[in-house]
Coordinates of C-alpha atoms in Angstrom, one line a residue:
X7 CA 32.1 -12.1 10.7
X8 CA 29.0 -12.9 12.7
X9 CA 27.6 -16.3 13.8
X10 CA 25.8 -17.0 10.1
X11 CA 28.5 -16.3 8.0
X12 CA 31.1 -17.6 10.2
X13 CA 28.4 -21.1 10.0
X14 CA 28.4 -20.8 6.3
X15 CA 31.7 -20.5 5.9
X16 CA 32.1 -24.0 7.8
X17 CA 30.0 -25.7 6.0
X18 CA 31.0 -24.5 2.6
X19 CA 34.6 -25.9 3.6
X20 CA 32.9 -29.3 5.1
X21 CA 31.4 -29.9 1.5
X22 CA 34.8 -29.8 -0.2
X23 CA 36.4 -32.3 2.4
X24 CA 35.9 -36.5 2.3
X25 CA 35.0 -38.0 5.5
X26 CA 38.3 -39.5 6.2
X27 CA 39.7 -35.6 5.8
X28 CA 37.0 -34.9 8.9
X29 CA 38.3 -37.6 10.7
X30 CA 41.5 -36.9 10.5
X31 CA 40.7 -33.3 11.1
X32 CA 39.1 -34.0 14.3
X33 CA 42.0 -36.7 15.4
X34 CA 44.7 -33.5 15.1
X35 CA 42.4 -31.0 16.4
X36 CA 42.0 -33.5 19.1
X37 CA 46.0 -34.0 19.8
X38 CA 46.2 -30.6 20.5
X39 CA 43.3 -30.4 23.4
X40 CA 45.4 -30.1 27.1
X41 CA 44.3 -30.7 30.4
X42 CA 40.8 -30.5 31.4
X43 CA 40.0 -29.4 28.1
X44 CA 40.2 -33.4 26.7
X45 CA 37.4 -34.2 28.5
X46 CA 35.0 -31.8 27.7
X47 CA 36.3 -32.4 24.1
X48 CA 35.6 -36.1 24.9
X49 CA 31.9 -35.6 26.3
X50 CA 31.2 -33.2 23.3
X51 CA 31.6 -35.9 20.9
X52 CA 29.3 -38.1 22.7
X53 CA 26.8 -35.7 23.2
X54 CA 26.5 -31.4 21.6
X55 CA 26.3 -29.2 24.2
X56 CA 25.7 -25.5 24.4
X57 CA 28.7 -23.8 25.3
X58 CA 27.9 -21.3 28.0
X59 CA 27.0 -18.1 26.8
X60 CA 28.9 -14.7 28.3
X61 CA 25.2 -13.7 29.0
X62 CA 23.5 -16.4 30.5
X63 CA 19.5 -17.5 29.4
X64 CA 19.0 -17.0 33.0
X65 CA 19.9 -13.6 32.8
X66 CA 18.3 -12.5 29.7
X67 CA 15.0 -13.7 31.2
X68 CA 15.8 -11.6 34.9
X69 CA 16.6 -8.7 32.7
X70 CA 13.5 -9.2 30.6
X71 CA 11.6 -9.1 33.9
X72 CA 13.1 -6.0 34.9
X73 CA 12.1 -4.3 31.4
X74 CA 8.9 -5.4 32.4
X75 CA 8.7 -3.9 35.8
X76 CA 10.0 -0.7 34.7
X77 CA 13.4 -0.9 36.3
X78 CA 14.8 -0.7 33.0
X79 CA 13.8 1.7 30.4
X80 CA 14.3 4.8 27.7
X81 CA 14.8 8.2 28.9
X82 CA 13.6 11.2 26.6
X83 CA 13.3 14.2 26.2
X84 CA 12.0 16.7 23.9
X85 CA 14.2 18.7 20.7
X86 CA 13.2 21.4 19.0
X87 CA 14.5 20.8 15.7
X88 CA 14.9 24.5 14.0
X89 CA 15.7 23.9 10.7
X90 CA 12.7 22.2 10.2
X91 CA 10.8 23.9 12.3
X92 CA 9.4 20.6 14.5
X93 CA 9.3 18.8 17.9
X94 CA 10.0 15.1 18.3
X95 CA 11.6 13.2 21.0
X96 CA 15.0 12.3 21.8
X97 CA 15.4 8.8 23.0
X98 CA 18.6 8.6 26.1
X99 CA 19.7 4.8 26.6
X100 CA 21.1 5.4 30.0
X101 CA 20.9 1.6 30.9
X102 CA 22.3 0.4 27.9
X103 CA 19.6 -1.6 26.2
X104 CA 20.5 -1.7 23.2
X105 CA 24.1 -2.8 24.0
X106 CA 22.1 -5.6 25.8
X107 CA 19.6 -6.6 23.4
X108 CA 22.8 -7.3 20.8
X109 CA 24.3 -9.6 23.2
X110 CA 21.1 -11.1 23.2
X111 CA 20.0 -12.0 19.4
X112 CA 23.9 -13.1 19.5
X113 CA 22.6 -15.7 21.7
X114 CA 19.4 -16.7 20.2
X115 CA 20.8 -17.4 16.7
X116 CA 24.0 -18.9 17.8
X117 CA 20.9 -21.6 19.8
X118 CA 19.7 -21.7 16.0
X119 CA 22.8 -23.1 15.2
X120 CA 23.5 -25.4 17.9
X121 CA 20.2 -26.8 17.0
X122 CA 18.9 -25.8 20.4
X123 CA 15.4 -24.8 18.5
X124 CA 13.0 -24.6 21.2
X125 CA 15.2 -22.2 23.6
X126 CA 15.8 -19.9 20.4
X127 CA 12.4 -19.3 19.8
X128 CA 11.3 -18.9 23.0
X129 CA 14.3 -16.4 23.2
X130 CA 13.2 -14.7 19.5
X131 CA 9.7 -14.2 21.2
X132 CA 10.5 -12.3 24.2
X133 CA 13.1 -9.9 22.4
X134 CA 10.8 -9.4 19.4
X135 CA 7.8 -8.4 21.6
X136 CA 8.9 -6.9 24.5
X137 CA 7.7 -3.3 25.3
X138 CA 10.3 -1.1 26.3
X139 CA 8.6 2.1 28.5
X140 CA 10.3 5.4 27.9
X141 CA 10.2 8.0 30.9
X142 CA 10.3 11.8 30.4
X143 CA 12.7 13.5 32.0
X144 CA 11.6 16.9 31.8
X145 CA 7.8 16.1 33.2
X146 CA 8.9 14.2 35.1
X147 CA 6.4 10.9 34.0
X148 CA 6.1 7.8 32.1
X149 CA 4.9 8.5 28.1
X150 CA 2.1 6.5 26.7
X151 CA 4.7 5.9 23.6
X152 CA 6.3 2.7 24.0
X153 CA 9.0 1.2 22.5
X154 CA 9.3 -2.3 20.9
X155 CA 12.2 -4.0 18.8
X156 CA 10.4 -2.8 15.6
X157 CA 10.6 0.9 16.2
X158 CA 14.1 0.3 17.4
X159 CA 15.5 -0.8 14.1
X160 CA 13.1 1.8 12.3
X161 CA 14.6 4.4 14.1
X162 CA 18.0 2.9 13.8
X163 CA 18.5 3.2 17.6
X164 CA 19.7 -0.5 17.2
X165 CA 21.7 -1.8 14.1
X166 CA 20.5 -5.3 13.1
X167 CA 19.4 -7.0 10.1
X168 CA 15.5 -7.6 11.3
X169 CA 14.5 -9.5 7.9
X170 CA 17.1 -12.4 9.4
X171 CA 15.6 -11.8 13.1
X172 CA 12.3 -12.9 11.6
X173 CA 13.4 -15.7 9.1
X174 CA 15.4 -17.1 12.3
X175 CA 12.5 -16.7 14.7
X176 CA 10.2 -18.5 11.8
X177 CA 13.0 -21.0 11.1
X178 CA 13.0 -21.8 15.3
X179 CA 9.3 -22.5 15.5
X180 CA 9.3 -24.6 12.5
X181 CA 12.2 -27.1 13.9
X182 CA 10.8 -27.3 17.8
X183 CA 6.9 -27.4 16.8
X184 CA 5.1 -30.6 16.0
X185 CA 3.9 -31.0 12.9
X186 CA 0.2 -30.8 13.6
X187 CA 0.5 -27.3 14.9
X188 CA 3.2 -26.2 12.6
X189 CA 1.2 -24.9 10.1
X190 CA -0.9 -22.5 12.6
X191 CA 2.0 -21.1 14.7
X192 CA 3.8 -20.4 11.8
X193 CA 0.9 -18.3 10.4
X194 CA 0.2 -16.5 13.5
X195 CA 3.8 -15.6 13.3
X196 CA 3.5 -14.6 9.6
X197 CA 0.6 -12.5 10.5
X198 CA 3.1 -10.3 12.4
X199 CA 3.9 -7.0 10.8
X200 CA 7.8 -7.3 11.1
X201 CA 6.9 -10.4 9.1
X202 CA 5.0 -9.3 6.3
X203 CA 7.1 -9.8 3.6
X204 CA 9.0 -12.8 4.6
X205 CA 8.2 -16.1 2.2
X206 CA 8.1 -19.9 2.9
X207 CA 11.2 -20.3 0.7
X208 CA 13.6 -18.1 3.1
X209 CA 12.4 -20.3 5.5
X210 CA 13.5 -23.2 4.1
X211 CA 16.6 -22.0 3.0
X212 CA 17.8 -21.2 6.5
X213 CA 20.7 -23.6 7.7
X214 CA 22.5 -25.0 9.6
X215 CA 19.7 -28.0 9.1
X216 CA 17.6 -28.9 6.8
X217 CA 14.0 -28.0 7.0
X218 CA 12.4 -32.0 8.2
X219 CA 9.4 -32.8 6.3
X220 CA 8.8 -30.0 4.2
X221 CA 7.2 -31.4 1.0
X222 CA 4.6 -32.9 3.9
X223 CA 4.3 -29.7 5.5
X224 CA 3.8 -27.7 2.3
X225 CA 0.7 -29.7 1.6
X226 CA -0.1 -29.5 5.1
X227 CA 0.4 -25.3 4.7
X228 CA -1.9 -25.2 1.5
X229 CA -4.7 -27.2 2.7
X230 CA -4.4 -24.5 6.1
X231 CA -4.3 -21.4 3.8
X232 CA -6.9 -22.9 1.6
X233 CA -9.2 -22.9 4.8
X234 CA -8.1 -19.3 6.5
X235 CA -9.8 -16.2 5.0
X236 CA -7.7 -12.9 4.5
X237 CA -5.0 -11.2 2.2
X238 CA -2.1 -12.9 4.2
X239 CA -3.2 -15.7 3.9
X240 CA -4.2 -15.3 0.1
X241 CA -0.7 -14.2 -0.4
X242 CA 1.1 -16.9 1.4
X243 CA -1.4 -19.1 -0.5
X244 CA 0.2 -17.8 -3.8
X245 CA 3.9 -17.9 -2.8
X246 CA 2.6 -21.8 -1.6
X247 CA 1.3 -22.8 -5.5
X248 CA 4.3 -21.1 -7.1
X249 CA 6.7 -22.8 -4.8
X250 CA 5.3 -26.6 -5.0
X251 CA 4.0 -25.8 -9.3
X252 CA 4.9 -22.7 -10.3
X253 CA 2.4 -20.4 -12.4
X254 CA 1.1 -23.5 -14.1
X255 CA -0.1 -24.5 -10.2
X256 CA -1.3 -20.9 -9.5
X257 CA -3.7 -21.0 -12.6
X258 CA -4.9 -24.2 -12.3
X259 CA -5.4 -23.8 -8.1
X260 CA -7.5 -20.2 -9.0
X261 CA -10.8 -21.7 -9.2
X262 CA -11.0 -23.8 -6.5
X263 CA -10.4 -21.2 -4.3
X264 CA -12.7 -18.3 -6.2
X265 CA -14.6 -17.7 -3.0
X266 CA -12.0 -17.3 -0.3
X267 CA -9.1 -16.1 -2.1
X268 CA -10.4 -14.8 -5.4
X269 CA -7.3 -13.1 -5.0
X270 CA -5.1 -15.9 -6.4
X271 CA -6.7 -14.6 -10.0
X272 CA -5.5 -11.2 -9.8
X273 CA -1.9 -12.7 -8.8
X274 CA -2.1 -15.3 -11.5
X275 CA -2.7 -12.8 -13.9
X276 CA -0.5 -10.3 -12.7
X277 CA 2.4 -13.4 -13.7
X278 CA 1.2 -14.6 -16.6
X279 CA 1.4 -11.2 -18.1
X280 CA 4.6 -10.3 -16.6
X281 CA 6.1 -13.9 -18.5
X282 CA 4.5 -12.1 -21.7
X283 CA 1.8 -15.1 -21.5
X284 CA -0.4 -13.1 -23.3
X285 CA -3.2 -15.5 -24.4
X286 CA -3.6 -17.5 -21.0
X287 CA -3.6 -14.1 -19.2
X288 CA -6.7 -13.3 -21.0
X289 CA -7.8 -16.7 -21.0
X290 CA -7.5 -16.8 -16.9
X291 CA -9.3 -13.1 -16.9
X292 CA -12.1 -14.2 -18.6
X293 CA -12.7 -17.5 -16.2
X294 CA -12.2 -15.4 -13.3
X295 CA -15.2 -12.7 -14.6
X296 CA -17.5 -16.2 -14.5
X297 CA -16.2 -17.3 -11.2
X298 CA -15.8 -14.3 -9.3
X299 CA -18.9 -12.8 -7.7
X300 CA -19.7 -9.2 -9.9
X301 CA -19.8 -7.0 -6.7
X302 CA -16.2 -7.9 -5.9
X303 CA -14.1 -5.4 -6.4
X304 CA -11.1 -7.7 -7.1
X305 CA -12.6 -8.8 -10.1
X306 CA -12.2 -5.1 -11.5
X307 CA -8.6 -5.5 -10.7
X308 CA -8.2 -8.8 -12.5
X309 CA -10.2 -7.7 -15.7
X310 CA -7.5 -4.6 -15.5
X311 CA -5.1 -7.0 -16.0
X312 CA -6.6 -9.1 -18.1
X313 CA -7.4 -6.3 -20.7
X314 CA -3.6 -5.3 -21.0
X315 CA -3.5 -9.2 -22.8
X316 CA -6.1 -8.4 -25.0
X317 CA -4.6 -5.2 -25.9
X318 CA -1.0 -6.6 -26.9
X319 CA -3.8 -9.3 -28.5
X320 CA -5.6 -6.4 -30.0
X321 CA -8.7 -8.3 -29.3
X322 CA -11.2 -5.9 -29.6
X323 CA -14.3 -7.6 -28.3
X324 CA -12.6 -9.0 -25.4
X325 CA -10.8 -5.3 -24.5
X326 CA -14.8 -4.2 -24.3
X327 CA -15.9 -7.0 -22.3
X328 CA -12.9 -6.5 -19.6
X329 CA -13.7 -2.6 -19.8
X330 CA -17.3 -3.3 -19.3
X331 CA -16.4 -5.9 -16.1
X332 CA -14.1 -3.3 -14.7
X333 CA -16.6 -0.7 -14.2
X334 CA -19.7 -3.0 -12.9
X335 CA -17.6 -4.4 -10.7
X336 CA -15.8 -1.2 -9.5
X337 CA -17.6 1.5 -10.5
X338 CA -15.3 4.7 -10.1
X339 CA -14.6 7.4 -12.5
X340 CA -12.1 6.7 -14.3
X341 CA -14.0 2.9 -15.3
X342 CA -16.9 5.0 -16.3
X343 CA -14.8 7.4 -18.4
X344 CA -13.2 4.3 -20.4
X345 CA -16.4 3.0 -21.4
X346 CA -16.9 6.4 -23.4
X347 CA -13.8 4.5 -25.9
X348 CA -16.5 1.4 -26.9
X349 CA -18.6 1.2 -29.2
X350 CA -22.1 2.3 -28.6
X351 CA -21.1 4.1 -25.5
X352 CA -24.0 6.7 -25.5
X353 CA -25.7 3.7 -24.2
X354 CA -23.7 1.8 -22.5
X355 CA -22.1 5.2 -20.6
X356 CA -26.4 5.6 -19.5
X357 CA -27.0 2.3 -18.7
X358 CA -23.7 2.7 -16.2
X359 CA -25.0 6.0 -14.5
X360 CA -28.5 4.2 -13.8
X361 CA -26.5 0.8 -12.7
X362 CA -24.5 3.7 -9.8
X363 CA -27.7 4.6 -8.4
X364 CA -28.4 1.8 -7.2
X365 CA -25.2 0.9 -5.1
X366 CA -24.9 1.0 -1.4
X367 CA -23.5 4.6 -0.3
X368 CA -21.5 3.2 2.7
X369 CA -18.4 1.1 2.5
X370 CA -19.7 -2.7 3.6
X371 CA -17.7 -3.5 7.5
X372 CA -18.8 -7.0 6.2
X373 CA -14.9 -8.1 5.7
X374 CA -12.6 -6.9 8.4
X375 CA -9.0 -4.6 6.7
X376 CA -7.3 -7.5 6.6
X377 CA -10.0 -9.5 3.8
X378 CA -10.1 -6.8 1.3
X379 CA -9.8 -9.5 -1.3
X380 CA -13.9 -9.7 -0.2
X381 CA -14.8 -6.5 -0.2
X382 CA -17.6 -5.2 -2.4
X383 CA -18.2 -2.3 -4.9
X384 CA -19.3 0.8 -3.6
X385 CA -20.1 4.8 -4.5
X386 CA -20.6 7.4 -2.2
X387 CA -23.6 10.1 -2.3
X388 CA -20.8 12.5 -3.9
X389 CA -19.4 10.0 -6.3
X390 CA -22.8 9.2 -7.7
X391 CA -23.9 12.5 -7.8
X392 CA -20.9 13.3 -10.2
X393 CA -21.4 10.4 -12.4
X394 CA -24.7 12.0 -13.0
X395 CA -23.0 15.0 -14.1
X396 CA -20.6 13.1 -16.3
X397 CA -23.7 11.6 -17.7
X398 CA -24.6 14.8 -18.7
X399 CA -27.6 15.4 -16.0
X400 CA -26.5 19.1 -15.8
X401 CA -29.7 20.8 -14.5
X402 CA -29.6 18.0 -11.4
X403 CA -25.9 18.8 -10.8
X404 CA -27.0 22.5 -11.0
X405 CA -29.4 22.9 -8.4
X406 CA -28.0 20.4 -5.9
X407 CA -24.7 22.4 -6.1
X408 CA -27.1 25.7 -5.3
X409 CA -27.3 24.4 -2.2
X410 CA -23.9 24.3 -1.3
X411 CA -23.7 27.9 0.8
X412 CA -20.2 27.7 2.8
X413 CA -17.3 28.4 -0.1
X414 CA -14.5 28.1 2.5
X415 CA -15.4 24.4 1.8
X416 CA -14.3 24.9 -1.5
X417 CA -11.8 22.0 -1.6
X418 CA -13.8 19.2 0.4
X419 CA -17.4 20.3 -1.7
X420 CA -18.8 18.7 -4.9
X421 CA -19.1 22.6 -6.4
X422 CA -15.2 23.1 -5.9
X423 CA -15.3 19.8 -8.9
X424 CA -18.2 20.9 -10.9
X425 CA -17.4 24.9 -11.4
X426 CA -13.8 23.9 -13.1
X427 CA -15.6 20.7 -14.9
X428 CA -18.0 23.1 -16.7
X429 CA -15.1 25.6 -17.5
X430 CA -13.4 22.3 -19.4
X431 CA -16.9 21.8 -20.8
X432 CA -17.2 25.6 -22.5
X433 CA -13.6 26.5 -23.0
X434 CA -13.4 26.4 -27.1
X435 CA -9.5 27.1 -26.7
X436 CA -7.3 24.8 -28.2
X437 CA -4.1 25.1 -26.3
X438 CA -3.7 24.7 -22.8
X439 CA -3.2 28.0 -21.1
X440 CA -1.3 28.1 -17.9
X441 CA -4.4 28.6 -15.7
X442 CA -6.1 25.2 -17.1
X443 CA -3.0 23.2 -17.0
X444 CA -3.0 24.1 -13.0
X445 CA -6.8 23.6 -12.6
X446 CA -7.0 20.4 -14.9
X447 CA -4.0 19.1 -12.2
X448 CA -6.0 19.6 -9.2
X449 CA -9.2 18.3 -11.0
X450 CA -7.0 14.7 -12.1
X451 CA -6.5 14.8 -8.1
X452 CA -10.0 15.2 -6.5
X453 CA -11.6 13.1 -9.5
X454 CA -9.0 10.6 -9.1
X455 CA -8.6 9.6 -12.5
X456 CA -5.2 8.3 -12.7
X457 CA -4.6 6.3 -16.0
X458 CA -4.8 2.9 -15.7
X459 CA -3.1 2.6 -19.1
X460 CA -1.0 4.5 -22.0
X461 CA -3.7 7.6 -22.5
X462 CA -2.7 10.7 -20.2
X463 CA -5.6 11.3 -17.4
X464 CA -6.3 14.7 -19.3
X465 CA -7.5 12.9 -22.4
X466 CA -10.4 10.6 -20.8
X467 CA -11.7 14.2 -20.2
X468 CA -11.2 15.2 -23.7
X469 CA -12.8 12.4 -25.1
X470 CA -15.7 13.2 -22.9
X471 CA -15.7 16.4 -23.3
X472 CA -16.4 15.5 -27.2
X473 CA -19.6 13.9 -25.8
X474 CA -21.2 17.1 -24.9
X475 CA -23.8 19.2 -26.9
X476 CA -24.9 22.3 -25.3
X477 CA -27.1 24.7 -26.7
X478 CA -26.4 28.6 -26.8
X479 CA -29.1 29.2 -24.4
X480 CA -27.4 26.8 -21.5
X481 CA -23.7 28.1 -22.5
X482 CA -25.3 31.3 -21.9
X483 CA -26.6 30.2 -18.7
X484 CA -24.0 28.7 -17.4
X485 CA -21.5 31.4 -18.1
X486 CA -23.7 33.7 -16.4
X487 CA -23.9 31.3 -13.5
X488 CA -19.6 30.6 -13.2
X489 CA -19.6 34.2 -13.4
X490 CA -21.4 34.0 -9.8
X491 CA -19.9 31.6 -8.1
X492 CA -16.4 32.7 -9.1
X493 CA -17.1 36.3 -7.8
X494 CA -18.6 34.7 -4.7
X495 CA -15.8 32.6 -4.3
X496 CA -13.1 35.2 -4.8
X497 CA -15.0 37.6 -1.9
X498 CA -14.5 35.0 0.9
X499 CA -11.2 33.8 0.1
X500 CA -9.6 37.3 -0.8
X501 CA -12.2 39.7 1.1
X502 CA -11.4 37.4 4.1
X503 CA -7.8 37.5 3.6
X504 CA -7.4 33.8 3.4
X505 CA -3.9 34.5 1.7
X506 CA -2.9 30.5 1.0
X507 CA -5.8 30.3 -0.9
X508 CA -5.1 33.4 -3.4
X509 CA -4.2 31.3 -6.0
X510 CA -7.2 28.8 -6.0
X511 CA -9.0 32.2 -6.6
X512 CA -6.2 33.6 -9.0
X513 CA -6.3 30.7 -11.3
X514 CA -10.3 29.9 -11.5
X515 CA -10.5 34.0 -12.8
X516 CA -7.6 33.6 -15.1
X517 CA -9.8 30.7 -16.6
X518 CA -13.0 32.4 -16.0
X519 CA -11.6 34.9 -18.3
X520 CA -10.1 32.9 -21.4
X521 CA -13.4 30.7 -21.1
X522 CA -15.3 34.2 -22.0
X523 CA -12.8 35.3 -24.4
X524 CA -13.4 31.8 -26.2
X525 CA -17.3 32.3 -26.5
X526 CA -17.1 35.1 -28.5
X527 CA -16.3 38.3 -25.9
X528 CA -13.4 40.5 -27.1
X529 CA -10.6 41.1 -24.8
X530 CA -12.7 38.6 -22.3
X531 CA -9.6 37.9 -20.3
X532 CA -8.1 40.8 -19.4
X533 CA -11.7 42.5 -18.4
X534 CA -12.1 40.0 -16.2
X535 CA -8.6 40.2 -14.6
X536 CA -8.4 43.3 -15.0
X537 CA -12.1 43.9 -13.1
X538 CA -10.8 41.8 -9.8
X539 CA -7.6 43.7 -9.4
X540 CA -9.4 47.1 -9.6
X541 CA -12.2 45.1 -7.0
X542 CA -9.4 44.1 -5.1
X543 CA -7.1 47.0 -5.5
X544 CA -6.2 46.9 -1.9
X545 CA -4.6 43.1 -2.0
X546 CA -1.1 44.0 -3.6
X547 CA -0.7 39.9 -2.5
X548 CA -3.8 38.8 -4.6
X549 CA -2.8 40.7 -7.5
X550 CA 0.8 39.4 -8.1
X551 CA -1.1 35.8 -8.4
X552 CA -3.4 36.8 -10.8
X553 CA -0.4 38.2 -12.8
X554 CA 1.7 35.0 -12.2
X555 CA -1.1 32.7 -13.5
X556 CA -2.4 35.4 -16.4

C-alpha cells in the first residue's frame, strides 16, 4: 500500500466515525505513547509537523547537484540485438538512480499529504526535469542523448505511475501559489508534454484537501484560456465549459471565442453528435460555417461533423452545403471527389478546380505547431496539378508529366499517380483483378483518399470514373502512350536490377495487359506478359512476380 492509498484508506474510515469516536480515538492512542514519545505526540497536536524523512530534502537537493555536475549518471553501452537485426543502447545504473529517485517521489507526495505544498512542488520540479547524462563506456565519452524522468518511465527503466506524478505536481502548485498567478503557472505546467492529457477535474479531485477557491479559480482559468492562443489552451478551454456547464456551456461559449479558439466548434460538435443530438449538431455546424473565417481549415473539420447530423437528418440541402464548405475550406482530394455526389456537380466539380488555382502553394508559418486550430487551407504545386487532372484537363496532365525524365522517382513523382489513374480510367473490366486491387491500394495511399464516411475509398474513384467521356482517338492515344512509359519504366527498374521494386513493375504490366485485353485486343494480357518475360528472359526473379500477380 503506498502513501495515497494508505491516505485514502484513512480518510474513508474517518467519514464513518463521529467526532467523539475521534476523540476518543486519539485519548487511547494517546495512553499508549511512552517516554519521550508523549511529547512529540503533545507538540504534534499543537502544531503538524513533518516527520523526518529517511532521505532528507537536504540530501535530495546535494544529490540533485551532483546529477548536475556529472558525478552521478547512466552508463551505456551498445547491443546488437540479432533477432531483429538492430543496435540500440543499453542503459547500466551503476549509481543506483533509479533506486534513489523512488525514495524521492516517496517523499514529495507524502509533503502532498502533510500539506507541506510549497516544498512538494519545488521537490516535483527538480525530479521531473532533471537531465540525467549517460556516459559511454566503450568510447570512452559522454553521449549527446540525455536522459530525463519521461524517458525513464517510457523505457520502463523506473516503475511509477507518471499520470499521478503530474496530477500531484499540478495539485502542489495550485495549493502553494497565489491566486493571481495560479492560473498561469498552472498552464505553463499543463503545457508540458508529460502533462498533455491531464484535466482540471483530476486536479481537483486530488486529496488529502480540498481544492480552496475553485469555483473562483475556474472563472479565473476561463477568462486566462479565453485570452491565450493555441490547441492547449483551446482544449483546456473545452474541458473548462464542460466542467462549470456542460455541452449546453460549450455551445453557447463557441461563438464568442470564433477567432481564437474556433476550435471549441469542432469539439462541440464532435459532443453533440456523440449524445445523438442530431439537430443542434447541425444547427452549431451551420453557425460555425458563418462564424469561422472560410480559409480555416478547422471549419472543414466541423462541417465534417456537422454533415454526419444531416445525414442521420437526411437533410439533403444541408448535406450539400456542409460538402461544399468542406472542400473550400480544405480543399484536398477526397473533398473534391465528394462534391461529384451533388447535384449539378459538372459545375460545381469546375468551379472547385478553378477555386485550387488560386491557393497559396506553401504551407502559411503564420501560426506556430502548437495553433493549428489557425492554420489556413493550402494545395501544393502537385496537388493542384492533380485536381486538374481529376477535372478532366488530360492533355495539361499529359505533357507536364512528359517532362518527368528520372523513373527511379517513380514513387515520390506525379507520373507514378497519373499512369495507374488512366489505367482505372480505360480499364472496361468489371471485376477487380488481382493486379488492380494491389495498384488501386497504393493509389488510395499516395492520393490519400481515406473515406471520411460509409462509401469505401475505391468507390469515390468509381463514381468519378463514371464522369469521364473519352473518345476512341484519345483511348487510342493514351494506350499507345502507357504502353511507353510502362516499358520505360520496367527497363530501369528490372534492366537495373532494382529487385524490391519488381513488383511495382510486375503489377503495372499485369494491368497494362487486362487494360488492352478490355479495349478490344484478343489474348491482350498474356502478350503483354508474356512479351516482358521473353524481354526479360534473363530475370528468373522478375518473372516469378509477374506470375504471382498474373
Amino acid at each position: 500500500m503506498n502513501t495515497t492509498e494508505f491516505m485514502q484508506a484513512v480518510d474513508k474510515q474517518l467519514l464513518k466515525m463521529t467526532d467523539q469516536d475521534k476523540v476518543e480515538w486519539m485519548r487511547d492512542y494517546a495512553r499508549t505513547q511512552m517516554g519521550n514519545q508523549r511529547e512529540i505526540f503533545l507538540e504534534s497536536l499543537r502544531t503538524p509537523v513533518i516527520v523526518e524523512q529517511a532521505i532528507s530534502i537536504k540530501e535530495i537537493e546535494e544529490w540533485l547537484v551532483k546529477v548536475e555536475d556529472q558525478e552521478v549518471y547512466f552508463t551505456c553501452f551498445y547491443e546488437n540485438n540479432c533477432d531483429n537485426h538492430y543496435e540500440d543502447y543499453t542503459y547500466v545504473d551503476d549509481f543506483s538512480i533509479v533506486k534513489y529517485l523512488l525514495k524521492a517521489f516517496e517523499i514529495a507526495e507524502e509533503l502532498v499529504n502533510k500539506r507541506d505544498y510549497r516544498k512538494a512542488a519545488d521537490l516535483y520540479d527538480w525530479l521531473c526535469t532533471v537531465p540525467f547524462f549517460v556516459y559511454d563506456t566503450e568510447k570512452k565519452e559522454w553521449i549527446d542523448d540525455e536522459l530525463d524522468m519521461e524517458r525513464l518511465a517510457e523505457s520502463q527503466m523506473i516503475q511509477i505511475n507518471m499520470r499521478q506524478i503530474c496530477i500531484n505536481l499540478l495539485y502542489a502548485h495550485y495549493q502553494s501559489t497565489v491566486k493571481e498567478k495560479r492560473a498561469s503557472v498552472l498552464y505553463r505546467y499543463l503545457l508540458w508534454e508529460m502533462c498533455q492529457d491531464i484535466t482540471i477535474e483530476e486536479i481537483f479531485s486530488v486529496r488529502p484537501q480540498e481544492v480552496k477557491d475553485s469555483e473562483e479559480f475556474l472563472v479565473e482559468w476561463i477568462d486566462f484560456l479565453q485570452k491565450t492562443s493555441g490547441d492547449r489552451a483551446g482544449n483546456l478551454l473545452t474541458q473548462a465549459y464542460l466542467y462549470q456547464g456542460g455541452i449546453k456551456l460549450l455551445c453557447e461559449s463557441a461563438e464568442k471565442n470564433k477567432n481564437r479558439h474556433p476550435l471549441l466548434y469542432e469539439k462541440a460538435c464532435f459532443y453533440l453528435y456523440e449524445d445523438k443530438q442530431f439537430s443542434d449538431c447541425e444547427k452549431l455546424g451551420l453557425e460555425a460555417l458563418n462564424n469561422i473565417t472560410e480559409s480555416r481549415l478547422i471549419r472543414a473539420k466541423v462541417a465534417n461533423l456537422a454533415v454526419k447530423a444531416s445525414i442521420q437528418l437526411d437533410h439533403l440541402d444541408k448535406i450539400e452545403q456542409f460538402y461544399e464548405a468542406a472542400f473550400y475550406s480544405e480543399s484536398s482530394l477526397i473533398h473534391y471527389l465528394r462534391l461529384l455526389k451533388l447535384s449539378n456537380n459538372e459545375e460545381k466539380t469546375h468551379k472547385a478546380a478553378l477555386f485550387v488555382k488560386k491557393l497559396p502553394d506553401t504551407f502559411s508559418k503564420k501560426y506556430f505547431n502548437g495553433n493549428t486550430q489557425l492554420n489556413e487551407n493550402w494545395l501544393s504545386d502537385d496537388s493542384k496539378r492533380l485536381l486538374r487532372f481529376f477535372n478532366k484537363e488530360f492533355d495539361f496532365i499529359y505533357t507536364y508529366c512528359e517532362g518527368e525524365k528520372n523513373d527511379l522517382n517513380w514513387n515520390n513523382s506525379l507520373k507514378g499517380i497519373i499512369v495507374p489513374l488512366f489505367f482505372l480510367i480505360l480499364d472496361k473490366n468489371d471485376t477487380t483483378s488481382k493486379a488492380k486491387k494491389a495498384i488501386i491500394k497504393k493509389l488510395v495511399s499516395r492520393l490519400n483518399v481515406y473515406s471520411i464516411e460509409k462509401e469505401r475509398e475505391e468507390d469515390y474513384l468509381d463514381l468519378w470514373k463514371k464522369t469521364v467521356k473519352l473518345t476512341p482517338e484519345q483511348i487510342t492515344f493514351y494506350l499507345v502512350w502507357l504502353n511507353q512509359k510502362i516499358a520505360a519504366l520496367t527497363d530501369v527498374i528490372v534492366g537495373g536490377g532494382y529487385r524490391k521494386r519488381y513488383s511495382t513493375a510486375a503489377e503495372l504490366i499485369v494491368l497494362l495487359g487486362e487494360v488492352v485485353e478490355s479495349n478490344g485486343t484478343h489474348d491482350g494480357k498474356i502478350k503483354v506478359i508474356n512479351w516482358y518475360k521473353k524481354t526479360y528472359s534473363r530475370k528468373s526473379a522478375f518473372k516469378n512476380e509477374l506470375d504471382k500477380i498474373s
